[in-house]
Short mmCIF file of C-alpha atoms in Angstrom, two decimals:
data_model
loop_
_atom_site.label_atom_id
_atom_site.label_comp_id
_atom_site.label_asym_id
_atom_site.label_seq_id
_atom_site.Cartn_x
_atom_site.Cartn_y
_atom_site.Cartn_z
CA UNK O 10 -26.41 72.77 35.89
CA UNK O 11 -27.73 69.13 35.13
CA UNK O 12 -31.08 67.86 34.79
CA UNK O 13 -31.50 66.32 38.45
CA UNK O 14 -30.02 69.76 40.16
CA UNK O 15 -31.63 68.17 43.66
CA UNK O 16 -28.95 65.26 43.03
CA UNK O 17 -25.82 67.66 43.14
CA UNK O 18 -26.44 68.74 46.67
CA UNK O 19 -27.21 72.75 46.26
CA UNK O 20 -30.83 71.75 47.96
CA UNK O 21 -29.56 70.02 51.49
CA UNK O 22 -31.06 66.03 51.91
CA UNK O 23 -33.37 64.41 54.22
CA UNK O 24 -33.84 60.90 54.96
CA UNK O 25 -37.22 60.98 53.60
CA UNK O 26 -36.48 63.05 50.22
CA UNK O 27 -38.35 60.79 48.46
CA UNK O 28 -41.28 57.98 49.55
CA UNK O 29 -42.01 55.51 47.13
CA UNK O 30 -45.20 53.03 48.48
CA UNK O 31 -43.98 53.84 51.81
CA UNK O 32 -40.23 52.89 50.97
CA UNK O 33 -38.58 56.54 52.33
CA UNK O 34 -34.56 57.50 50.55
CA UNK O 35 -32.81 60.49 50.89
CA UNK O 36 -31.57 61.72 47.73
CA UNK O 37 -27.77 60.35 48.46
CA UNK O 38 -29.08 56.95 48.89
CA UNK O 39 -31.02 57.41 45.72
CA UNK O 40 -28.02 59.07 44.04
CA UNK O 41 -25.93 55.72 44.98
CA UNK O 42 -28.23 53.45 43.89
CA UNK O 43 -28.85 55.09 41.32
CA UNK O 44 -25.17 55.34 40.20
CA UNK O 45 -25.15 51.65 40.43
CA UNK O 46 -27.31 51.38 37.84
CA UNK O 47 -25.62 53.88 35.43
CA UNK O 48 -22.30 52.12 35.99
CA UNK O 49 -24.24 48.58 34.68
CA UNK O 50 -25.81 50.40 31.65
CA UNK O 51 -23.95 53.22 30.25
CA UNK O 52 -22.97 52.79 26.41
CA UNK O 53 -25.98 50.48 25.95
CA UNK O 54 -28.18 51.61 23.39
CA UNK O 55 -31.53 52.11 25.58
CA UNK O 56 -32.91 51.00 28.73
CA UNK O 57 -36.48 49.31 29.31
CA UNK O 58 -37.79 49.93 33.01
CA UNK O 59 -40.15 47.83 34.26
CA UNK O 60 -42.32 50.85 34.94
CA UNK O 61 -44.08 49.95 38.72
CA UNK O 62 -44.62 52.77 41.22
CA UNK O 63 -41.41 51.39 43.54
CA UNK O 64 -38.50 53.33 44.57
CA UNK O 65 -36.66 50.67 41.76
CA UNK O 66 -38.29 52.15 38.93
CA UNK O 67 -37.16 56.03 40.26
CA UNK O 68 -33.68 54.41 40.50
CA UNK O 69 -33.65 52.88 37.56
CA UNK O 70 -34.51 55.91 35.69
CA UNK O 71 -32.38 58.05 37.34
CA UNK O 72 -29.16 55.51 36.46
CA UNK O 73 -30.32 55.68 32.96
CA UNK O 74 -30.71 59.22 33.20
CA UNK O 75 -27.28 59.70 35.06
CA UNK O 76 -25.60 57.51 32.29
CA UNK O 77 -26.50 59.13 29.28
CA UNK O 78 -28.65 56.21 28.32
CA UNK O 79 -32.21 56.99 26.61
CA UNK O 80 -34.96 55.63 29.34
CA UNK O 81 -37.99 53.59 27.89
CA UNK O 82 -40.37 53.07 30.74
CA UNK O 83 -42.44 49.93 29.94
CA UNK O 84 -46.19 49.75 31.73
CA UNK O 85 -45.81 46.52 33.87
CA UNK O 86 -49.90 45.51 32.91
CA UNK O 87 -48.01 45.93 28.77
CA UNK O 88 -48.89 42.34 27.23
CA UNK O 89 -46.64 39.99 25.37
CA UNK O 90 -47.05 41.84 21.76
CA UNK O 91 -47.07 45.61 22.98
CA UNK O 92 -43.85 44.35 25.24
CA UNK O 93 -41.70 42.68 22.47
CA UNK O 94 -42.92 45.93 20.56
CA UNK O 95 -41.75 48.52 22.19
CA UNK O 96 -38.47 46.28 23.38
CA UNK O 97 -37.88 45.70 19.59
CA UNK O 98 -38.34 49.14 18.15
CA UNK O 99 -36.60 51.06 21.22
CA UNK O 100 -33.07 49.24 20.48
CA UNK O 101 -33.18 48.44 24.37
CA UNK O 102 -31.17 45.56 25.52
CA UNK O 103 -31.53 45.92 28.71
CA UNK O 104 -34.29 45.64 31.45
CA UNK O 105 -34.39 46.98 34.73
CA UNK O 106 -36.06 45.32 37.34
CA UNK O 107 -36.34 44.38 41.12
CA UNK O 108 -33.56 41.98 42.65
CA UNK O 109 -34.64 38.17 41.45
CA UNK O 110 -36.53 38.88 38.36
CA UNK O 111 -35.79 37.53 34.91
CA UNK O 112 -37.02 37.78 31.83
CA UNK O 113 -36.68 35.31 28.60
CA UNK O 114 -36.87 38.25 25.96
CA UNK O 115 -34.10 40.58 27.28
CA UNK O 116 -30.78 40.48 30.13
CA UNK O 117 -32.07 42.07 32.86
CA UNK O 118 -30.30 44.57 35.77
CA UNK O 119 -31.67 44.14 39.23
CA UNK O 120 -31.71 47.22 40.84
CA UNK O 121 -30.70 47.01 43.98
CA UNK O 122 -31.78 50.38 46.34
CA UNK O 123 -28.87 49.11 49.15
CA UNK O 124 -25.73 49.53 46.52
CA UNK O 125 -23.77 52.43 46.25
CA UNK O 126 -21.21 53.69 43.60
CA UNK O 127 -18.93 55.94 43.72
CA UNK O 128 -18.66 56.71 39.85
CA UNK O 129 -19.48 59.86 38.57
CA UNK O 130 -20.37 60.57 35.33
CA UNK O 131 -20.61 64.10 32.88
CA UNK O 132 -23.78 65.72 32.30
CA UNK O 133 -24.87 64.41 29.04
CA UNK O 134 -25.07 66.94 25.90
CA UNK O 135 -28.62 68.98 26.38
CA UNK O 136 -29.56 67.26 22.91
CA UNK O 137 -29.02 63.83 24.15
CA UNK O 138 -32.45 61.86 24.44
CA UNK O 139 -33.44 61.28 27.68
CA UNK O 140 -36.66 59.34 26.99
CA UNK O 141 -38.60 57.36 24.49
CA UNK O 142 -41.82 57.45 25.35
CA UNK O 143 -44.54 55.25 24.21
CA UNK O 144 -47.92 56.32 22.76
CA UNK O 145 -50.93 55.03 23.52
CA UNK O 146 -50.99 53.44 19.77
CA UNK O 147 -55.00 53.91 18.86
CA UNK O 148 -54.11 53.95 15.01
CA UNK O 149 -51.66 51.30 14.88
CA UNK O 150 -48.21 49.67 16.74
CA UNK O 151 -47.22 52.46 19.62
CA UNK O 152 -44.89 54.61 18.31
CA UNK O 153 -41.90 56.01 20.41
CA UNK O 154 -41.66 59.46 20.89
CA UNK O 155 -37.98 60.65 21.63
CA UNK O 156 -37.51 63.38 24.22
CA UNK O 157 -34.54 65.43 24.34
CA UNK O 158 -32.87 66.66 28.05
CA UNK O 159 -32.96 69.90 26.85
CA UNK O 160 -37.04 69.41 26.69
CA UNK O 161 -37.79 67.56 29.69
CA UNK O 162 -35.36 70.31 31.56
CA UNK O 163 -37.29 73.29 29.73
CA UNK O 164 -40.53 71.67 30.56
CA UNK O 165 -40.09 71.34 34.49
CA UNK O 166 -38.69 74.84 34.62
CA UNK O 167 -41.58 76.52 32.57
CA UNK O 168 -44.05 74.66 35.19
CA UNK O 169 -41.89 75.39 38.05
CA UNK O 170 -42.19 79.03 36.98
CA UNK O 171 -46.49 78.63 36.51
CA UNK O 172 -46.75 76.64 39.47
CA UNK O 173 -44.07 78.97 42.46
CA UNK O 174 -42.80 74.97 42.41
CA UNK O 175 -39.82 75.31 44.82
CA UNK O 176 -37.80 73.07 47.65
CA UNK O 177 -40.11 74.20 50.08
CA UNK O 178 -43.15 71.60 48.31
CA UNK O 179 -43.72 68.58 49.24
CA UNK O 180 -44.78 66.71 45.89
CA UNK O 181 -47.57 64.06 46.45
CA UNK O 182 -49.31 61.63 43.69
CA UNK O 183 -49.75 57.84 42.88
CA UNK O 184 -50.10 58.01 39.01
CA UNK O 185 -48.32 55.77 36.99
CA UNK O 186 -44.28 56.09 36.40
CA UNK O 187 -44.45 55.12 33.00
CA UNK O 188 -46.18 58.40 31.39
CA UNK O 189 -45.33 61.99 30.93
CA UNK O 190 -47.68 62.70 34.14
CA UNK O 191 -46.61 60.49 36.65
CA UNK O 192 -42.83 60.30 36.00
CA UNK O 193 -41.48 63.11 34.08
CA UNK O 194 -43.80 65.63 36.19
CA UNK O 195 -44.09 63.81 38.42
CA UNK O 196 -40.73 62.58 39.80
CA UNK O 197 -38.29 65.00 37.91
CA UNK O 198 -40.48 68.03 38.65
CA UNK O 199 -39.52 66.94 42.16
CA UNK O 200 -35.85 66.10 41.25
CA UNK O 201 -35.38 69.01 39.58
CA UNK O 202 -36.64 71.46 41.88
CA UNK O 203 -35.72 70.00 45.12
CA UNK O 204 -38.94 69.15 46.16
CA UNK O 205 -39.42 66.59 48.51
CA UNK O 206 -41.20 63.61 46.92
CA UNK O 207 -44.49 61.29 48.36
CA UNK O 208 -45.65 58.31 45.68
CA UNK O 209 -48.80 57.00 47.37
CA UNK O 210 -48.44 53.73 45.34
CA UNK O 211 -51.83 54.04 44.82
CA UNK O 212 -53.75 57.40 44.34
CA UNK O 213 -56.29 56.75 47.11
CA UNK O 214 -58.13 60.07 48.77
CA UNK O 215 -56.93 58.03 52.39
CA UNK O 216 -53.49 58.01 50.58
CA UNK O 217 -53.68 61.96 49.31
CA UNK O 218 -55.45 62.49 52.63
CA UNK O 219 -52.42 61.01 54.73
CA UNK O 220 -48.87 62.57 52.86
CA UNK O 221 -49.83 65.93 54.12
CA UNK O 222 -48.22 67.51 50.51
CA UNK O 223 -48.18 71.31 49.33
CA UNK O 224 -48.91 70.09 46.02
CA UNK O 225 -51.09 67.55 44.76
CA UNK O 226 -50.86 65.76 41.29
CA UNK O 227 -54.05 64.08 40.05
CA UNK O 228 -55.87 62.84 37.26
CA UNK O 229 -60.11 63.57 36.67
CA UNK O 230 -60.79 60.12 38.14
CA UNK O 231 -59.04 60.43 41.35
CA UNK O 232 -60.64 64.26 41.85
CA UNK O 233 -63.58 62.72 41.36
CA UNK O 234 -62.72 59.67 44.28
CA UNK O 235 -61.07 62.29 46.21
CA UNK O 236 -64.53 64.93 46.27
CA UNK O 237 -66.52 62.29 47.11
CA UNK O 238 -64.78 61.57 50.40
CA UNK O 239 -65.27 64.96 51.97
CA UNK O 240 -63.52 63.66 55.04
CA UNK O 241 -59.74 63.08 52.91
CA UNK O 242 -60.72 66.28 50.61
CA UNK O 243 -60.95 68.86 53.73
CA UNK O 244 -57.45 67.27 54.66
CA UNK O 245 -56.47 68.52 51.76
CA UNK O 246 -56.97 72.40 52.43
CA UNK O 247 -53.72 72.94 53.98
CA UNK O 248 -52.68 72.13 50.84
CA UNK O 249 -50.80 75.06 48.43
CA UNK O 250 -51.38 73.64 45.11
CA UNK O 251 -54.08 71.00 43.07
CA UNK O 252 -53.32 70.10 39.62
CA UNK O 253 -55.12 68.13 37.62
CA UNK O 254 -54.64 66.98 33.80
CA UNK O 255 -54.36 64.07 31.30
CA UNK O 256 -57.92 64.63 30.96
CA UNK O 257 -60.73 67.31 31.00
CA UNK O 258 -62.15 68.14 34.61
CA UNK O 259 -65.37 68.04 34.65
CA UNK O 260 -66.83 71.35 36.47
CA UNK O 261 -68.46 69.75 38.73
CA UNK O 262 -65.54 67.62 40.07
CA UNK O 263 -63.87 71.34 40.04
CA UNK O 264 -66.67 73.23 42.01
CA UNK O 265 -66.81 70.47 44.25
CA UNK O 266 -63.01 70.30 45.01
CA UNK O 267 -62.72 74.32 45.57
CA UNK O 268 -65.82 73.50 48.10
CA UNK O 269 -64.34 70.87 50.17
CA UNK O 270 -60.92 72.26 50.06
CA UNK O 271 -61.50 76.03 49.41
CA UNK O 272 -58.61 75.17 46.31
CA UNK O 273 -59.62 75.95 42.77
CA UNK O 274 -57.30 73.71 40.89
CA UNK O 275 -54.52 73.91 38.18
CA UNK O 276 -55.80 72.83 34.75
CA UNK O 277 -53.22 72.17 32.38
CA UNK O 278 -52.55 70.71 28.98
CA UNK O 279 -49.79 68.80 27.21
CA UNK O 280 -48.93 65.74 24.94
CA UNK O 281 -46.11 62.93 25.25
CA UNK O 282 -44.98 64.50 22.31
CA UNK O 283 -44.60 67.79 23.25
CA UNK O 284 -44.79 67.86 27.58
CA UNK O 285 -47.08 70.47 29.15
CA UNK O 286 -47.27 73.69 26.85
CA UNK O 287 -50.44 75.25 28.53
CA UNK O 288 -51.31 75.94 31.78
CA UNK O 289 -53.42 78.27 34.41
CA UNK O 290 -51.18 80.07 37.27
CA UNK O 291 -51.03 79.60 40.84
CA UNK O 292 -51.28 82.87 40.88
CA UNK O 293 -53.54 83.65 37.68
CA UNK O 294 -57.00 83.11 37.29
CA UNK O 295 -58.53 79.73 37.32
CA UNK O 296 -61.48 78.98 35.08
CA UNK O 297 -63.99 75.45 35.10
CA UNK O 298 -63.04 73.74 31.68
CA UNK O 299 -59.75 75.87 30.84
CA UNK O 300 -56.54 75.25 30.14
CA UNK O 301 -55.16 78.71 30.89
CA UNK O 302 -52.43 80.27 29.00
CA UNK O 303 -49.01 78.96 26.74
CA UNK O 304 -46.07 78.47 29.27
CA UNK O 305 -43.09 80.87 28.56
CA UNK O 306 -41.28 80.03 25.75
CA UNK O 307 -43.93 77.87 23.76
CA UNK O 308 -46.46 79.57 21.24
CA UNK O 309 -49.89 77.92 20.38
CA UNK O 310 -51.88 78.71 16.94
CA UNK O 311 -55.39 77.18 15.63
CA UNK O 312 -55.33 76.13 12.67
CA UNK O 313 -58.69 75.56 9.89
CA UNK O 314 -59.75 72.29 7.78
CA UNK O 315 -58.57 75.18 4.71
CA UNK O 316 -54.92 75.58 6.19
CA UNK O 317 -55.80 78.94 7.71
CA UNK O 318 -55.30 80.45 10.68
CA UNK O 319 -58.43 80.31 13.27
CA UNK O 320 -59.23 83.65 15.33
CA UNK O 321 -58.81 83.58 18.85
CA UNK O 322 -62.70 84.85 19.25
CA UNK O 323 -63.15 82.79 22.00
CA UNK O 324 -65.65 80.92 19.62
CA UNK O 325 -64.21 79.39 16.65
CA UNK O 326 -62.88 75.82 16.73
CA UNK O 327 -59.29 74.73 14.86
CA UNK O 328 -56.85 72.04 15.42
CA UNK O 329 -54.65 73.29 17.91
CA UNK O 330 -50.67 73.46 17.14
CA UNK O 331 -47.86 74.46 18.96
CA UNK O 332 -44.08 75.34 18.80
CA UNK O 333 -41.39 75.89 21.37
CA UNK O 334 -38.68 74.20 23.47
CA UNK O 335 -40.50 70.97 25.29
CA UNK O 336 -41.25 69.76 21.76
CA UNK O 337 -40.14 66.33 21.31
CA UNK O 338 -37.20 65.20 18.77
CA UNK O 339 -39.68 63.01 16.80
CA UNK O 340 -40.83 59.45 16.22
CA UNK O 341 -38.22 56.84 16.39
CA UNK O 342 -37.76 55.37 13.34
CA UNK O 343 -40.65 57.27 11.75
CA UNK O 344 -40.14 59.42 9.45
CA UNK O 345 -43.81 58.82 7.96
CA UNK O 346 -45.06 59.97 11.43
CA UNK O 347 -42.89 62.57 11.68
CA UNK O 348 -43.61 64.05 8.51
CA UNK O 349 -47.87 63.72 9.60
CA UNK O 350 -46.86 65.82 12.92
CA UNK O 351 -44.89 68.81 11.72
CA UNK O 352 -46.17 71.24 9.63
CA UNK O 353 -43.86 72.62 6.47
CA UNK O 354 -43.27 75.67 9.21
CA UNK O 355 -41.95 73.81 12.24
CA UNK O 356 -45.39 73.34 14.09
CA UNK O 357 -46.42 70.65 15.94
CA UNK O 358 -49.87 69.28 14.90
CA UNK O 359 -51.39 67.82 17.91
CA UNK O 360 -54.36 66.31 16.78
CA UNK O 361 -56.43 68.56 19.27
CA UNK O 362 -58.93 70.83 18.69
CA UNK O 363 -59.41 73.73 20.84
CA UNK O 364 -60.93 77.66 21.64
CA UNK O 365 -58.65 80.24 22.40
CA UNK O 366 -60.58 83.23 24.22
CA UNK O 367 -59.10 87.03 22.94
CA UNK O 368 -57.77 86.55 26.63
CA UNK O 369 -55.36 83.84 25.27
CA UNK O 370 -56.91 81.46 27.56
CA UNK O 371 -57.63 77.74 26.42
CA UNK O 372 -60.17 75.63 26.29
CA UNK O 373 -59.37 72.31 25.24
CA UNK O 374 -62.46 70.58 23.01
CA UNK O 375 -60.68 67.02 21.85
CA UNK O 376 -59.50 64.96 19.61
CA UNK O 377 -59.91 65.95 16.11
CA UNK O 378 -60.41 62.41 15.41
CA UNK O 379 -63.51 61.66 17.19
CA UNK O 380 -64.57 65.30 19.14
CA UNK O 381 -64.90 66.99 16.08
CA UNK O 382 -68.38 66.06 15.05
CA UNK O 383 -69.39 67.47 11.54
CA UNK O 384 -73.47 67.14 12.04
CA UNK O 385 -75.71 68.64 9.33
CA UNK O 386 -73.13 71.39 8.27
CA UNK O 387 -72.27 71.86 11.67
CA UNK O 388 -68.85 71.65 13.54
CA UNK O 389 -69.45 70.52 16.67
CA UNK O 390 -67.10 69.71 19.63
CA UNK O 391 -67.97 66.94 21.57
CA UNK O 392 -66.36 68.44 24.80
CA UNK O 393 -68.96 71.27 24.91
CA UNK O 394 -71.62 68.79 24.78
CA UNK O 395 -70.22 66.59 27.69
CA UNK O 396 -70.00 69.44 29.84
CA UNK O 397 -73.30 70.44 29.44
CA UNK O 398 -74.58 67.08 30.04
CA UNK O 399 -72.34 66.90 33.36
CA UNK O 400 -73.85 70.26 33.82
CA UNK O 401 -77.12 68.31 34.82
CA UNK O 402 -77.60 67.61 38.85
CA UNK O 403 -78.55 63.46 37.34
CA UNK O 404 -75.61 62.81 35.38
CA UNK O 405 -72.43 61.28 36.94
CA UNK O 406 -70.65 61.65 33.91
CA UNK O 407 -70.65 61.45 29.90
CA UNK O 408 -68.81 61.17 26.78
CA UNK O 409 -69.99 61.97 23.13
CA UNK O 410 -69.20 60.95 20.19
CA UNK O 411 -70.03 61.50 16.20
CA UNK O 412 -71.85 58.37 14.78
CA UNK O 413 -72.09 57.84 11.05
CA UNK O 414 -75.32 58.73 9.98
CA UNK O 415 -76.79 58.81 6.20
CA UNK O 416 -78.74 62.01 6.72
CA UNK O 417 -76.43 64.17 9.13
CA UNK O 418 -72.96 62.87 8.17
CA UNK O 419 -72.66 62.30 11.71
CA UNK O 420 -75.25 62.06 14.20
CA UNK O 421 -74.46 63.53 18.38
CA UNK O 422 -74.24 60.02 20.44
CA UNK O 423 -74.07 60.70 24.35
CA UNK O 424 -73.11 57.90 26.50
CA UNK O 425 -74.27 58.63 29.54
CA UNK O 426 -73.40 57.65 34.03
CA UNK O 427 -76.83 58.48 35.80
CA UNK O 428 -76.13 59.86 38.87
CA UNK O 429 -80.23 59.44 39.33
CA UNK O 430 -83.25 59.24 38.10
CA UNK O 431 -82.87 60.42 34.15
CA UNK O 432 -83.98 60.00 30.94
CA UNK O 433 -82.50 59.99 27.54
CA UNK O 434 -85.28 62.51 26.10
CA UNK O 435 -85.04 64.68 29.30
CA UNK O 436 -81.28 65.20 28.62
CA UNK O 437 -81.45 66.21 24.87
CA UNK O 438 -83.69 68.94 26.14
CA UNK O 439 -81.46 69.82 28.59
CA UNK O 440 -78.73 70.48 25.95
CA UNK O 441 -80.46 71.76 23.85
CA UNK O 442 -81.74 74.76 26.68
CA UNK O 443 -77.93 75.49 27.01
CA UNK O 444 -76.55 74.91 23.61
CA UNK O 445 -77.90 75.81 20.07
CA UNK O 446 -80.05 73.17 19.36
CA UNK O 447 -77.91 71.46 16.46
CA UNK O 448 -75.49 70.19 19.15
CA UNK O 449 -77.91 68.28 21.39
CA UNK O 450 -77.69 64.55 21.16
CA UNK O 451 -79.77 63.06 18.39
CA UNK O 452 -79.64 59.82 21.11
CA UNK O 453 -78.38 59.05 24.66
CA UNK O 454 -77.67 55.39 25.32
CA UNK O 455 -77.40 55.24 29.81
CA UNK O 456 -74.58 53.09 30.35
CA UNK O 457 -72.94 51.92 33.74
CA UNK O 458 -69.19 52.82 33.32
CA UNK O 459 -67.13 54.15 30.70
CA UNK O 460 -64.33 52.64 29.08
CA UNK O 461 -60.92 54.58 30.39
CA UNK O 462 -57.25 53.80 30.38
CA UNK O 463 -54.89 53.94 32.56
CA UNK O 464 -54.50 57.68 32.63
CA UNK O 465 -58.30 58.14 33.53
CA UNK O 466 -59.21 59.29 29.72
CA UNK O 467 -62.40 57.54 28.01
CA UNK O 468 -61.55 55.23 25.30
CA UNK O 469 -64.09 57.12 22.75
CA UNK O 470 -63.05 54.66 20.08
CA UNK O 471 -64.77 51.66 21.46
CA UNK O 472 -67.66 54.00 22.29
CA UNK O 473 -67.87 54.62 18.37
CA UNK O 474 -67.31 50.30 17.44
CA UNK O 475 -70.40 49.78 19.69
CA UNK O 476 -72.32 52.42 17.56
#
């Protein structure tokens, strides 16, 4: 069986298999435009796609995924230095892009969704890479994650399995096609299983509201659009399935949904690095602020400051690791990175820290870098503290952060949305009613937006530059 098993015809077509932006194929027009593609590129070394959410850039990575040919999906907002970056250090000489465009740095291949080709090609070897993924690069140049076939096909199947994700769905999102999220999940889930596939273009609740899906992809920020048009979130209850990830969900944004739609949604957690390894159940229980439990076949540990193992108390805080088949091959080209990730026993460090309940359920606190706040002895995770916070009926939203300080080491900084009338004093009290009082924030600075990316997650490091 290959990777795209809707592409070898066991799952019947339809001319509307999958809508891009409103641009509708059936998977045998895909397939031949597709095979186009692979017939320009295979042997070549890698192949950049110019990563917009058209029914090119699912051609385009399928031809690089039918030829063998490692995929490096490049965001189309990417500016001239992180471009020639990731162009340089992925080895690809080619880039794949709508009929008429050109580009000065590399020889491009229009892709051209009316051609057909009749070549076939052999599945590639399970070990071949499949994708080099970009990070987001916080510390330094982005550094390209390689993911094997065998991962991105062990992946989809373990979700599949969490999710009941069969050819009955109807898959519908509008996240970006050049992360983990929007494309491998996103359109390869839907490959791979035979769903059919809707790509709003744009994640808009009228969009959502409109595809009349089974299953819903979506990202904190667009639950959060979506619950606060309770018109295109009750269209939503004939829904089957909600998921939501690359980011915490805030509870409220979680009550509100299983309100308007009578859906609790899917939390679930994963890395570029290593694909989704945690996950609640459609049929399992569904908790506010959980991850839910490892997928089959991928183990989870926490792991101390000391090197020791962290019990699963439900309580105590360690980075979180994990081992199993969707890991990733490595860094390209970076062996210093690689040797950072892995510990000496074949565990991948993710840089997370997280709670793991005697249940074996999740709870995801944050980066290690900047959630782990180390306050007058304390360890503190910053995620704990922003729920709280969004806990309060005033507060649109928040994000904390540890601030050098000379007395505490690091003092608790909330930056805070008012959703109303609130004050800074009003909400350390109302942490510090909820929480012991050592995590409440030793100062709340109201602010008007937060700083996000593209995937909806708060930039915390340019909360910490502004102090």
């Amino acid at each position: 069986m290959g990777l795209l098993t809707a592409l070898e015809g066991g799952h019947g077509d339809r001319g509307d298999a999958v809508v891009v932006d409103g641009r509708a194929m059936s998977w045998e027009e895909l397939l031949g435009a597709a095979g186009a593609v692979a017939e320009r590129v295979a042997g070549a070394p890698a192949l950049a796609v110019l990563a917009r959410p058209t029914a090119e850039t699912v051609a385009a990575v399928v031809g690089g995924l039918l030829a063998g040919v490692p995929v490096v999906p490049l965001p189309p907002d990417s500016g001239p230095k992180e471009r020639s970056h990731i162009l340089r250090d992925s080895g690809a000489t080619l880039l794949a892009v709508p009929p008429g465009e050109q580009a000065e740095d590399v020889e491009t291949v229009p892709v051209d969704l009316g051609a057909r080709s009749g070549a076939t090609f052999a599945e590639p070897a399970p070990e071949r890479p499949a994708f080099v993924l970009y990070t987001s690069g916080t510390t330094g140049a982005p550094k390209g994650a390689v993911l094997p076939r065998s991962a991105v096909a062990a992946g989809l199947d373990g979700l599949a399995d969490a999710w009941r994700w069969t050819a009955d769905d109807t898959l519908v999102h509008g996240l970006p096609l050049f992360h983990v999220h929007g494309l491998v999940l996103g359109v390869l889930g839907a490959l791979r299983t035979g769903s059919r596939l809707v790509h709003t273009g744009r994640p808009t609740p009228g969009a959502y509201a409109g595809a009349r899906g089974s299953l819903y992809f979506g990202v904190p920020t667009v639950w959060s659009r979506v619950t606060a048009d309770g018109t295109a979130a009750r269209a939503l209850s004939g829904a089957r399935l909600l998921v939501s990830g690359s980011a915490p969900l805030p509870v409220p944004v979680f009550e509100r949904l299983a309100e308007l739609t009578g859906h609790e949604p899917i939390e679930r957690y994963g890395m570029t690095e290593s694909l989704i390894t945690v996950s609640t159940r459609a049929d399992g229980e569904r908790r506010p602020g959980s991850v839910g439990l490892p997928l089959d076949g991928v183990r989870t540990r926490l792991v101390g400051e000391d090197g020791g193992e962290v019990p699963a108390d439900g309580g105590s805080v360690g980075e979180l690791q994990v081992a199993g088949p969707t890991l990733f091959a490595g860094y390209l080209n970076r062996p210093d990175a690689d040797a950072e990730a892995w510990t000496a026993d074949g565990w991948f460090r993710t840089g997370d820290v997280a709670v793991i309940g005697p249940d074996g359920f999740h709870r995801i606190v944050g980066r290690a870098s900047v959630d782990l706040i180390k306050s007058g002895g304390y360890r503190i995770g910053a995620g704990e503290v922003e729920a709280a916070l969004r806990d309060h009926p005033e507060v649109a939203d928040a994000a904390v952060v540890g601030v050098p300080d000379d007395d505490l080491g690091q003092a608790v900084v909330a930056y805070v949305i008012p959703g109303g009338p609130v004050t800074g004093e009003g909400l350390t009290d109302f942490v510090a009613a909820r929480l012991s009082v050592h995590k409440r924030p030793r100062r709340v600075v109201l602010v008007d937006e937060l700083p996000r990316n593209a995937m909806g997650k708060v930039l915390k490091k340019q909360l910490l530059e502004r102090g």
